[in-house]
Amino acid sequence: MNDTLDKSLEILGFDVGLVRVLDTEGKKMIVRVTRGLRSPNYFPQRNISQEPTTLGIMLETREPYVSPDIRNDPIYKNRTLMREGVISAAHAPIMSKGRVLGSLTVASRKYHKFAKREINLLKAFGSQLGVALENAQLYDAVHKGKAYIENLVESAGDAIVSTDMEDRILTWNRGAEVIFGYSKEQAIGQNLALLLPPGRSNEVEDIRLKVQHTGVIRNLEARRKRNDGAIIEVALAVSPIKDGTGGMIGFLHLAKDITEKKRYEQRLRELDKMKSDFVSNVSHELRTPLTAIKGSVDNMLDGITGQLNEKQIRYLARIKSNADRLARLINDILDLSRIEAGKIDLKPTVLPLVALAKEVTESLRAVAVEKLIVLEVASADTSVAAWADRDKITQVLVNLIGNALKFTPPHGHVSVAIDRNGDEWVKVSVADTGPGIPPEEASRIFDKFYQIAKVGKARGTGLGLAISKALVEMHGGEISVHCNADRGSTFSFTLPAQQPFKLEVPAR
């Protein structure tokens, strides 16, 4: 700006000039350079006025404004240049890409009639200044953006590291210093293999090759070695760094320390195993005295110990009922603990589902008859089969149909439907006309020990659906519930229609 203004005044032989630019919001004029003004403070920051001004005219016309005698020009009335004794003035817009960024003003305290070449020269100087100003503003914006990004990277809690195509470390933020224990001076220039534990020398190269082929790696868990020799667990994300033409020039590595997380997960697994072992052992221990109690009650009810009166029979029947309920709870807990411990093996075969469903419904027919409930298997295609374990699917059906009968009021309806679900799956549904399940509780219905509050006296162990879900998922299927409050529920699960294809593993 100084050079352009000086050159303009030199060519024209003038002694007064100034350069003004618009602020970033385009609302105020700011004087940046002045020459020959007795009182530069006459030019404070000004809001762009609605009244006619030289800048307003240039903003509208995008052309210079020239006044050989400002004394006769109403635009200059009570303006600073008149107070400076200026007689002739010319203003060229500072422009870039069609936008007015400010103005270049040259003036003389003597009368001067501007030639066309002088006006064109001022216009060219304005355009030159516009390009320079635009570049300066862009450079400033880029510089600020770069500084902002660098500050974000540096202050990030995770390690952010960039490398070249040979895995040499180029940048190393504060997070990397904290996680790996190496300072910038120690890390930059070193190969990233610096962080590999013994026996993993090829891992960095493998990651680099994978990124070159797939484009990005996310959530890769790996082990890394700190500067003090400690081995830590990290979650990695690696992506390519590309130049302006799209060519790959390096890699960006993000690492999050998950050592404590992994330690907690391991401890939780250990505690879960301890819990399962404890529950299993206690349940086994409970079975022995419970079996003795049930046997003794049965003997008394059979009259082995002598004649019983009506009151004694009623009390013993109550004991038997609760002992049976306790036995079912213990069996459910044992089943669930074995499933969680991975101690249940599936023995799948080709399983005719319609025949199995009819078998289960017949075993539960007495409950349906007692409550006057219509219980049916509504499947016309009797050839539908699944690849599943007969005992485990029987247990699932007993749980689902038993629940439907338990919660369906007298004179209701329970229906079992079996349909093909594409070529690879079979769908089994158990629908009832019970009270239904509120939508807010449907998502928790398969949780262990969860029971719906509104079912009143028809309460169970709260494990049947959790066990059913686990058994279905062991087969690779899914279980779900669809319901409308007060209009019944439909529990559905899927099973594979045929034996999954198995690859032959060649002998080494």
Coordinates of N, CA, C and O in Angstrom, one line a residue, residues 260-425:
E260 N -6.2 -49.1 30.7 CA -7.0 -49.3 31.8 C -8.4 -49.9 31.4 O -8.9 -50.7 32.2
K261 N -8.9 -49.5 30.3 CA -10.1 -50.1 29.8 C -10.0 -51.6 29.6 O -10.9 -52.3 30.1
K262 N -8.9 -52.0 29.0 CA -8.7 -53.5 28.8 C -8.6 -54.2 30.2 O -9.0 -55.3 30.4
R263 N -7.9 -53.5 31.1 CA -7.7 -54.1 32.4 C -9.0 -54.3 33.2 O -9.3 -55.3 33.8
Y264 N -9.9 -53.3 33.1 CA -11.2 -53.3 33.7 C -12.0 -54.4 33.0 O -12.7 -55.2 33.7
E265 N -12.0 -54.5 31.7 CA -12.7 -55.6 31.0 C -12.3 -57.0 31.4 O -13.1 -57.9 31.6
Q266 N -10.9 -57.2 31.6 CA -10.4 -58.4 32.0 C -10.9 -58.7 33.4 O -11.3 -59.9 33.8
R267 N -10.9 -57.7 34.3 CA -11.4 -57.9 35.7 C -12.9 -58.2 35.7 O -13.3 -59.1 36.5
L268 N -13.6 -57.6 34.8 CA -15.1 -57.9 34.8 C -15.3 -59.3 34.3 O -16.2 -60.0 34.8
R269 N -14.5 -59.8 33.3 CA -14.6 -61.1 32.9 C -14.3 -62.1 34.0 O -15.0 -63.1 34.2
E270 N -13.3 -61.8 34.8 CA -12.9 -62.7 35.9 C -14.1 -62.7 37.0 O -14.4 -63.7 37.5
L271 N -14.6 -61.5 37.3 CA -15.7 -61.4 38.2 C -16.9 -62.1 37.7 O -17.6 -62.8 38.5
D272 N -17.2 -62.0 36.4 CA -18.4 -62.7 35.9 C -18.2 -64.2 35.9 O -19.2 -64.9 36.3
K273 N -17.0 -64.7 35.7 CA -16.8 -66.1 35.8 C -16.9 -66.6 37.3 O -17.5 -67.6 37.6
M274 N -16.4 -65.7 38.2 CA -16.5 -66.1 39.6 C -18.0 -66.1 40.0 O -18.4 -67.0 40.7
K275 N -18.8 -65.2 39.5 CA -20.2 -65.1 39.8 C -20.9 -66.4 39.2 O -21.7 -67.0 39.9
S276 N -20.6 -66.7 37.9 CA -21.2 -67.9 37.3 C -20.8 -69.2 38.1 O -21.7 -70.0 38.3
D277 N -19.5 -69.3 38.5 CA -19.1 -70.5 39.2 C -19.8 -70.6 40.6 O -20.3 -71.6 41.0
F278 N -20.0 -69.4 41.2 CA -20.6 -69.4 42.5 C -22.1 -69.8 42.4 O -22.6 -70.6 43.1
V279 N -22.8 -69.2 41.4 CA -24.2 -69.5 41.2 C -24.4 -71.0 40.9 O -25.3 -71.6 41.4
S280 N -23.5 -71.5 40.0 CA -23.6 -72.9 39.6 C -23.4 -73.8 40.8 O -24.1 -74.7 41.1
N281 N -22.3 -73.5 41.6 CA -22.1 -74.3 42.8 C -23.2 -74.3 43.8 O -23.6 -75.3 44.4
V282 N -23.7 -73.0 44.1 CA -24.8 -72.9 45.1 C -26.0 -73.6 44.6 O -26.7 -74.3 45.4
S283 N -26.3 -73.5 43.3 CA -27.5 -74.1 42.8 C -27.4 -75.6 42.9 O -28.4 -76.3 43.2
H284 N -26.3 -76.2 42.6 CA -26.1 -77.6 42.8 C -26.3 -78.0 44.2 O -26.9 -79.1 44.6
E285 N -25.7 -77.2 45.2 CA -25.9 -77.5 46.6 C -27.3 -77.4 47.0 O -27.8 -78.2 47.9
L286 N -28.1 -76.5 46.4 CA -29.5 -76.4 46.8 C -30.3 -77.5 46.3 O -31.4 -77.9 46.9
R287 N -29.9 -78.2 45.2 CA -30.7 -79.2 44.6 C -30.8 -80.4 45.6 O -31.9 -81.0 45.7
T288 N -29.8 -80.8 46.3 CA -29.8 -82.0 47.2 C -30.8 -81.9 48.3 O -31.7 -82.7 48.4
P289 N -30.8 -80.8 49.1 CA -31.9 -80.7 50.2 C -33.3 -80.5 49.6 O -34.3 -81.0 50.1
L290 N -33.3 -79.8 48.4 CA -34.6 -79.6 47.8 C -35.2 -80.9 47.3 O -36.4 -81.2 47.4
T291 N -34.4 -81.8 46.7 CA -34.9 -83.1 46.3 C -35.4 -83.9 47.5 O -36.4 -84.6 47.4
A292 N -34.7 -83.8 48.6 CA -35.1 -84.5 49.8 C -36.5 -84.0 50.3 O -37.4 -84.8 50.7
I293 N -36.6 -82.7 50.3 CA -37.9 -82.1 50.7 C -39.0 -82.5 49.8 O -40.1 -82.9 50.3
K294 N -38.8 -82.5 48.5 CA -39.9 -82.9 47.5 C -40.2 -84.3 47.7 O -41.4 -84.7 47.7
G295 N -39.2 -85.2 47.9 CA -39.5 -86.6 48.1 C -40.3 -86.9 49.3 O -41.2 -87.7 49.3
S296 N -39.9 -86.2 50.4 CA -40.6 -86.4 51.7 C -42.1 -85.9 51.6 O -43.0 -86.6 52.1
V297 N -42.3 -84.8 50.9 CA -43.7 -84.2 50.7 C -44.5 -85.2 49.9 O -45.7 -85.5 50.2
D298 N -43.9 -85.7 48.8 CA -44.6 -86.7 48.0 C -45.0 -87.9 48.7 O -46.1 -88.4 48.6
N299 N -44.1 -88.4 49.6 CA -44.4 -89.6 50.4 C -45.5 -89.3 51.3 O -46.4 -90.2 51.5
M300 N -45.5 -88.2 52.0 CA -46.6 -87.8 52.9 C -48.0 -87.7 52.2 O -49.0 -88.2 52.7
L301 N -47.9 -87.1 51.0 CA -49.2 -86.9 50.2 C -49.7 -88.3 49.7 O -50.9 -88.5 49.5
D302 N -48.8 -89.2 49.5 CA -49.2 -90.6 49.0 C -49.7 -91.4 50.2 O -50.1 -92.6 50.0
G303 N -49.6 -90.9 51.4 CA -50.1 -91.6 52.6 C -49.1 -92.6 53.2 O -49.5 -93.4 54.1
I304 N -47.9 -92.6 52.8 CA -46.9 -93.5 53.3 C -46.7 -93.3 54.8 O -46.5 -94.3 55.6
T305 N -46.8 -92.1 55.3 CA -46.5 -91.8 56.7 C -47.8 -91.8 57.5 O -47.8 -91.5 58.7
G306 N -48.9 -92.2 56.9 CA -50.2 -92.3 57.6 C -51.3 -91.4 57.1 O -51.0 -90.6 56.1
Q307 N -52.4 -91.5 57.6 CA -53.6 -90.8 57.2 C -53.5 -89.3 57.4 O -53.0 -88.9 58.5
L308 N -53.8 -88.5 56.4 CA -53.7 -87.0 56.6 C -55.1 -86.4 56.6 O -56.0 -86.9 55.8
N309 N -55.3 -85.4 57.4 CA -56.5 -84.7 57.3 C -56.5 -83.6 56.2 O -55.4 -83.3 55.6
E310 N -57.6 -82.9 56.0 CA -57.7 -82.0 54.9 C -56.8 -80.8 55.1 O -56.2 -80.3 54.1
K311 N -56.6 -80.3 56.3 CA -55.7 -79.2 56.5 C -54.3 -79.5 56.3 O -53.5 -78.7 55.7
Q312 N -53.9 -80.8 56.7 CA -52.5 -81.2 56.4 C -52.2 -81.3 54.9 O -51.2 -81.0 54.4
I313 N -53.2 -81.9 54.2 CA -53.0 -82.0 52.8 C -52.9 -80.7 52.1 O -52.1 -80.5 51.2
R314 N -53.7 -79.7 52.6 CA -53.6 -78.3 52.0 C -52.2 -77.7 52.2 O -51.7 -77.1 51.3
Y315 N -51.7 -77.9 53.4 CA -50.4 -77.3 53.7 C -49.3 -78.0 52.9 O -48.4 -77.4 52.4
L316 N -49.4 -79.3 52.8 CA -48.3 -80.1 52.1 C -48.4 -79.7 50.6 O -47.4 -79.7 49.9
A317 N -49.6 -79.5 50.1 CA -49.7 -79.2 48.7 C -49.1 -77.8 48.4 O -48.4 -77.6 47.4
R318 N -49.2 -76.9 49.4 CA -48.6 -75.6 49.2 C -47.1 -75.7 49.3 O -46.4 -75.1 48.5
I319 N -46.6 -76.6 50.2 CA -45.1 -76.8 50.2 C -44.6 -77.4 48.9 O -43.6 -77.0 48.4
K320 N -45.4 -78.4 48.3 CA -45.0 -79.0 47.1 C -45.0 -78.0 45.9 O -44.0 -78.0 45.1
S321 N -46.0 -77.1 45.9 CA -46.0 -76.1 44.8 C -44.8 -75.2 44.9 O -44.2 -74.9 43.9
N322 N -44.5 -74.7 46.1 CA -43.4 -73.8 46.2 C -42.0 -74.5 46.0 O -41.1 -73.9 45.5
A323 N -42.0 -75.8 46.4 CA -40.7 -76.6 46.1 C -40.5 -76.8 44.6 O -39.4 -76.7 44.1
D324 N -41.6 -77.0 43.9 CA -41.5 -77.2 42.5 C -41.1 -75.8 41.8 O -40.3 -75.8 40.9
R325 N -41.6 -74.7 42.3 CA -41.2 -73.4 41.8 C -39.8 -73.1 42.0 O -39.1 -72.6 41.2
L326 N -39.3 -73.5 43.2 CA -37.9 -73.3 43.6 C -37.0 -74.2 42.7 O -36.0 -73.8 42.3
A327 N -37.5 -75.4 42.4 CA -36.7 -76.3 41.5 C -36.6 -75.7 40.1 O -35.5 -75.8 39.5
R328 N -37.7 -75.1 39.6 CA -37.7 -74.5 38.3 C -36.7 -73.3 38.3 O -35.9 -73.1 37.3
L329 N -36.7 -72.5 39.4 CA -35.8 -71.4 39.4 C -34.3 -71.9 39.4 O -33.5 -71.3 38.7
I330 N -34.0 -72.9 40.2 CA -32.7 -73.4 40.3 C -32.2 -74.0 38.9 O -31.1 -73.7 38.5
N331 N -33.1 -74.7 38.2 CA -32.8 -75.2 36.9 C -32.6 -74.1 35.9 O -31.7 -74.1 35.1
D332 N -33.4 -73.0 36.0 CA -33.2 -71.9 35.1 C -31.8 -71.2 35.4 O -31.1 -70.8 34.4
I333 N -31.5 -71.0 36.6 CA -30.2 -70.4 37.0 C -29.1 -71.3 36.5 O -28.1 -70.7 35.9
L334 N -29.2 -72.6 36.7 CA -28.1 -73.5 36.2 C -28.0 -73.4 34.7 O -26.9 -73.4 34.1
D335 N -29.1 -73.4 34.0 CA -29.1 -73.3 32.5 C -28.4 -72.0 32.1 O -27.5 -72.0 31.2
L336 N -28.8 -70.9 32.7 CA -28.2 -69.6 32.3 C -26.7 -69.5 32.6 O -25.9 -69.0 31.8
S337 N -26.3 -70.1 33.8 CA -24.9 -70.0 34.1 C -24.1 -70.9 33.2 O -23.0 -70.6 32.8
R338 N -24.7 -72.1 32.7 CA -23.9 -72.9 31.8 C -23.8 -72.2 30.4 O -22.8 -72.3 29.7
I339 N -24.9 -71.5 30.0 CA -24.9 -70.8 28.7 C -23.8 -69.7 28.8 O -23.0 -69.6 27.9
E340 N -23.8 -68.9 29.9 CA -22.8 -67.8 30.0 C -21.4 -68.3 30.1 O -20.5 -67.7 29.6
A341 N -21.2 -69.5 30.7 CA -19.9 -70.1 30.8 C -19.5 -70.8 29.5 O -18.3 -71.3 29.4
G342 N -20.4 -70.9 28.5 CA -20.0 -71.6 27.3 C -20.0 -73.1 27.4 O -19.3 -73.8 26.7
K343 N -20.7 -73.6 28.4 CA -20.6 -75.1 28.7 C -21.8 -75.9 28.1 O -21.9 -77.0 28.4
I344 N -22.6 -75.2 27.3 CA -23.6 -75.9 26.6 C -23.3 -76.1 25.1 O -22.9 -75.1 24.4
D345 N -23.3 -77.3 24.7 CA -23.0 -77.6 23.3 C -24.2 -77.9 22.5 O -25.1 -78.6 23.0
L346 N -24.3 -77.4 21.3 CA -25.5 -77.7 20.5 C -25.2 -78.9 19.7 O -24.1 -79.2 19.3
K347 N -26.3 -79.7 19.5 CA -26.3 -80.9 18.7 C -27.4 -80.8 17.6 O -28.4 -81.4 17.7
P348 N -27.1 -79.9 16.6 CA -28.1 -79.7 15.6 C -28.4 -80.8 14.7 O -27.5 -81.6 14.3
T349 N -29.6 -80.9 14.3 CA -30.0 -81.9 13.3 C -31.1 -81.2 12.4 O -31.6 -80.1 12.7
V350 N -31.5 -82.0 11.4 CA -32.7 -81.5 10.6 C -33.9 -81.7 11.5 O -34.3 -82.8 11.8
L351 N -34.6 -80.5 11.9 CA -35.6 -80.6 12.9 C -36.9 -80.1 12.3 O -37.1 -79.0 11.9
P352 N -37.9 -81.1 12.1 CA -39.3 -80.7 11.7 C -40.0 -79.8 12.7 O -40.4 -80.3 13.8
L353 N -40.2 -78.6 12.4 CA -40.6 -77.6 13.4 C -42.1 -77.8 13.7 O -42.6 -77.6 14.9
V354 N -42.9 -78.0 12.7 CA -44.4 -78.1 12.9 C -44.7 -79.3 13.9 O -45.5 -79.2 14.8
A355 N -44.0 -80.4 13.6 CA -44.3 -81.6 14.5 C -43.8 -81.3 15.9 O -44.5 -81.7 16.9
L356 N -42.7 -80.6 16.1 CA -42.2 -80.3 17.4 C -43.1 -79.3 18.1 O -43.4 -79.5 19.3
A357 N -43.6 -78.4 17.4 CA -44.5 -77.4 18.0 C -45.8 -78.1 18.5 O -46.3 -77.8 19.5
K358 N -46.3 -79.0 17.7 CA -47.5 -79.7 18.1 C -47.3 -80.6 19.3 O -48.1 -80.7 20.2
E359 N -46.1 -81.2 19.4 CA -45.7 -82.0 20.5 C -45.7 -81.1 21.8 O -46.2 -81.5 22.9
V360 N -45.1 -79.9 21.7 CA -45.0 -79.0 22.9 C -46.4 -78.5 23.3 O -46.7 -78.5 24.5
T361 N -47.2 -78.2 22.3 CA -48.5 -77.7 22.6 C -49.4 -78.8 23.3 O -50.2 -78.5 24.2
E362 N -49.2 -80.0 22.9 CA -49.9 -81.1 23.5 C -49.5 -81.3 25.0 O -50.3 -81.6 25.9
S363 N -48.2 -81.1 25.2 CA -47.7 -81.2 26.6 C -48.2 -80.1 27.5 O -48.3 -80.3 28.7
L364 N -48.6 -79.0 26.9 CA -49.2 -77.9 27.7 C -50.7 -77.8 27.6 O -51.3 -76.8 28.0
R365 N -51.3 -78.8 26.9 CA -52.8 -78.7 26.7 C -53.6 -78.6 28.0 O -54.6 -77.9 28.0
A366 N -53.1 -79.3 29.0 CA -53.9 -79.3 30.3 C -54.1 -77.8 30.8 O -55.1 -77.5 31.3
V367 N -53.0 -77.0 30.7 CA -53.1 -75.6 31.2 C -54.1 -74.9 30.3 O -54.9 -74.1 30.9
A368 N -54.1 -75.1 29.0 CA -55.0 -74.4 28.2 C -56.4 -74.8 28.4 O -57.3 -73.9 28.5
V369 N -56.7 -76.1 28.7 CA -58.0 -76.5 28.9 C -58.5 -76.0 30.2 O -59.7 -75.6 30.3
E370 N -57.7 -75.9 31.2 CA -58.1 -75.4 32.5 C -58.5 -74.0 32.5 O -59.5 -73.5 33.1
K371 N -57.9 -73.2 31.6 CA -58.2 -71.7 31.5 C -59.2 -71.5 30.3 O -59.4 -70.3 29.9
L372 N -59.6 -72.6 29.6 CA -60.5 -72.5 28.4 C -59.9 -71.6 27.3 O -60.6 -70.8 26.7
I373 N -58.6 -71.8 27.1 CA -57.8 -71.1 26.1 C -57.7 -71.9 24.8 O -57.4 -73.1 24.9
V374 N -57.9 -71.4 23.7 CA -57.8 -72.1 22.4 C -56.3 -72.1 22.1 O -55.6 -71.0 22.0
L375 N -55.7 -73.3 22.0 CA -54.2 -73.4 21.7 C -54.1 -74.2 20.5 O -54.5 -75.3 20.3
E376 N -53.4 -73.6 19.5 CA -53.3 -74.3 18.2 C -52.0 -74.0 17.5 O -51.3 -73.0 17.8
V377 N -51.6 -74.9 16.6 CA -50.4 -74.6 15.7 C -51.0 -74.3 14.3 O -51.5 -75.2 13.6
A378 N -50.9 -73.1 13.9 CA -51.5 -72.6 12.7 C -50.5 -72.6 11.5 O -50.1 -71.5 11.1
S379 N -50.1 -73.8 11.1 CA -49.1 -73.8 10.0 C -49.5 -74.9 9.0 O -49.6 -76.1 9.4
A380 N -49.8 -74.5 7.8 CA -50.3 -75.5 6.8 C -49.1 -76.4 6.3 O -49.3 -77.5 5.9
D381 N -48.0 -75.8 6.1 CA -46.8 -76.4 5.5 C -46.1 -77.2 6.6 O -45.3 -76.7 7.4
T382 N -46.3 -78.5 6.7 CA -45.7 -79.4 7.7 C -44.3 -79.8 7.4 O -43.6 -80.4 8.2
S383 N -43.8 -79.4 6.2 CA -42.5 -79.8 5.8 C -41.4 -78.8 6.2 O -40.2 -79.1 6.0
V384 N -41.8 -77.7 6.8 CA -40.8 -76.7 7.3 C -39.9 -77.3 8.3 O -40.4 -77.8 9.3
A385 N -38.6 -77.2 8.1 CA -37.6 -77.8 9.0 C -36.5 -76.8 9.2 O -36.3 -75.8 8.4
A386 N -35.8 -76.9 10.3 CA -34.7 -76.1 10.7 C -33.5 -76.9 11.0 O -33.6 -78.1 11.3
W387 N -32.3 -76.3 11.0 CA -31.1 -77.0 11.4 C -30.8 -76.5 12.9 O -30.3 -75.4 13.1
A388 N -31.3 -77.3 13.8 CA -31.3 -76.9 15.2 C -31.2 -78.1 16.2 O -31.4 -79.2 15.8
D389 N -30.9 -77.7 17.4 CA -30.9 -78.7 18.5 C -32.3 -78.9 19.1 O -32.9 -78.0 19.5
R390 N -32.8 -80.2 19.0 CA -34.2 -80.4 19.3 C -34.4 -80.1 20.8 O -35.4 -79.4 21.1
D391 N -33.6 -80.5 21.7 CA -33.8 -80.2 23.1 C -33.9 -78.7 23.4 O -34.7 -78.2 24.2
K392 N -32.9 -77.9 22.8 CA -32.8 -76.5 23.1 C -34.0 -75.8 22.5 O -34.6 -74.9 23.1
I393 N -34.5 -76.1 21.3 CA -35.6 -75.5 20.7 C -36.9 -75.9 21.4 O -37.8 -75.1 21.6
T394 N -37.0 -77.1 21.9 CA -38.1 -77.5 22.8 C -38.2 -76.6 24.0 O -39.3 -76.1 24.4
Q395 N -37.0 -76.3 24.6 CA -37.0 -75.5 25.8 C -37.5 -74.1 25.4 O -38.2 -73.4 26.2
V396 N -37.1 -73.5 24.3 CA -37.5 -72.2 23.9 C -39.0 -72.2 23.7 O -39.8 -71.3 24.1
L397 N -39.6 -73.2 23.0 CA -41.0 -73.3 22.7 C -41.8 -73.4 24.0 O -42.9 -72.8 24.2
V398 N -41.3 -74.2 24.9 CA -42.0 -74.4 26.2 C -42.0 -73.0 27.0 O -43.1 -72.7 27.5
N399 N -40.9 -72.3 26.9 CA -40.9 -71.0 27.6 C -41.9 -70.0 27.0 O -42.7 -69.4 27.7
L400 N -41.9 -69.9 25.6 CA -42.7 -68.9 25.0 C -44.2 -69.3 25.1 O -45.0 -68.5 25.4
I401 N -44.5 -70.6 24.8 CA -45.9 -71.0 24.8 C -46.4 -71.0 26.3 O -47.5 -70.6 26.6
G402 N -45.6 -71.4 27.2 CA -45.9 -71.4 28.6 C -46.2 -70.0 29.1 O -47.2 -69.8 29.8
N403 N -45.4 -69.0 28.7 CA -45.6 -67.6 29.1 C -47.0 -67.1 28.5 O -47.7 -66.4 29.1
A404 N -47.2 -67.5 27.2 CA -48.4 -67.0 26.5 C -49.6 -67.6 27.3 O -50.6 -66.8 27.5
L405 N -49.6 -68.8 27.7 CA -50.7 -69.4 28.4 C -50.9 -68.8 29.8 O -52.0 -68.5 30.3
K406 N -49.7 -68.5 30.4 CA -49.8 -67.9 31.8 C -50.4 -66.5 31.8 O -51.2 -66.2 32.7
F407 N -50.1 -65.7 30.8 CA -50.5 -64.3 30.8 C -51.8 -64.1 30.0 O -52.3 -63.0 30.0
T408 N -52.3 -65.1 29.3 CA -53.6 -64.9 28.6 C -54.7 -65.2 29.5 O -54.8 -66.3 30.1
P409 N -55.7 -64.3 29.6 CA -56.9 -64.6 30.4 C -57.8 -65.7 29.9 O -57.6 -66.1 28.7
P410 N -58.6 -66.2 30.7 CA -59.6 -67.3 30.3 C -60.3 -66.9 29.0 O -60.6 -65.7 28.8
H411 N -60.6 -67.9 28.2 CA -61.3 -67.8 26.9 C -60.5 -67.0 25.9 O -61.0 -66.5 24.9
G412 N -59.2 -67.0 26.1 CA -58.3 -66.3 25.2 C -57.8 -67.2 24.1 O -58.4 -68.3 23.9
H413 N -56.8 -66.8 23.4 CA -56.3 -67.6 22.2 C -54.8 -67.5 22.1 O -54.2 -66.4 22.3
V414 N -54.1 -68.6 21.9 CA -52.7 -68.7 21.7 C -52.4 -69.5 20.5 O -52.9 -70.6 20.3
S415 N -51.6 -68.9 19.6 CA -51.4 -69.5 18.3 C -49.9 -69.6 18.0 O -49.2 -68.6 18.2
V416 N -49.4 -70.7 17.4 CA -48.0 -70.9 17.0 C -48.0 -71.0 15.5 O -48.7 -71.8 14.9
A417 N -47.2 -70.1 14.9 CA -47.1 -70.1 13.4 C -45.6 -70.4 13.0 O -44.7 -69.9 13.7
I418 N -45.4 -71.2 12.0 CA -44.1 -71.5 11.5 C -44.1 -71.2 10.0 O -44.9 -71.8 9.3
D419 N -43.2 -70.4 9.6 CA -43.1 -70.0 8.2 C -41.7 -69.9 7.7 O -40.7 -69.7 8.5
R420 N -41.5 -70.1 6.4 CA -40.2 -69.9 5.8 C -39.9 -68.4 5.7 O -40.8 -67.6 5.3
N421 N -38.7 -68.1 6.1 CA -38.2 -66.7 6.0 C -37.1 -66.5 5.0 O -35.9 -66.5 5.4
G422 N -37.5 -66.6 3.7 CA -36.4 -66.6 2.7 C -35.9 -68.0 2.5 O -36.5 -69.0 3.0
D423 N -34.8 -68.2 1.8 CA -34.3 -69.5 1.6 C -33.4 -70.0 2.7 O -33.2 -71.2 2.9
E424 N -32.9 -69.1 3.6 CA -31.9 -69.5 4.6 C -32.5 -69.6 6.0 O -31.8 -70.0 6.9
W425 N -33.7 -69.0 6.2 CA -34.2 -68.9 7.6 C -35.6 -69.4 7.7 O -36.4 -69.4 6.8

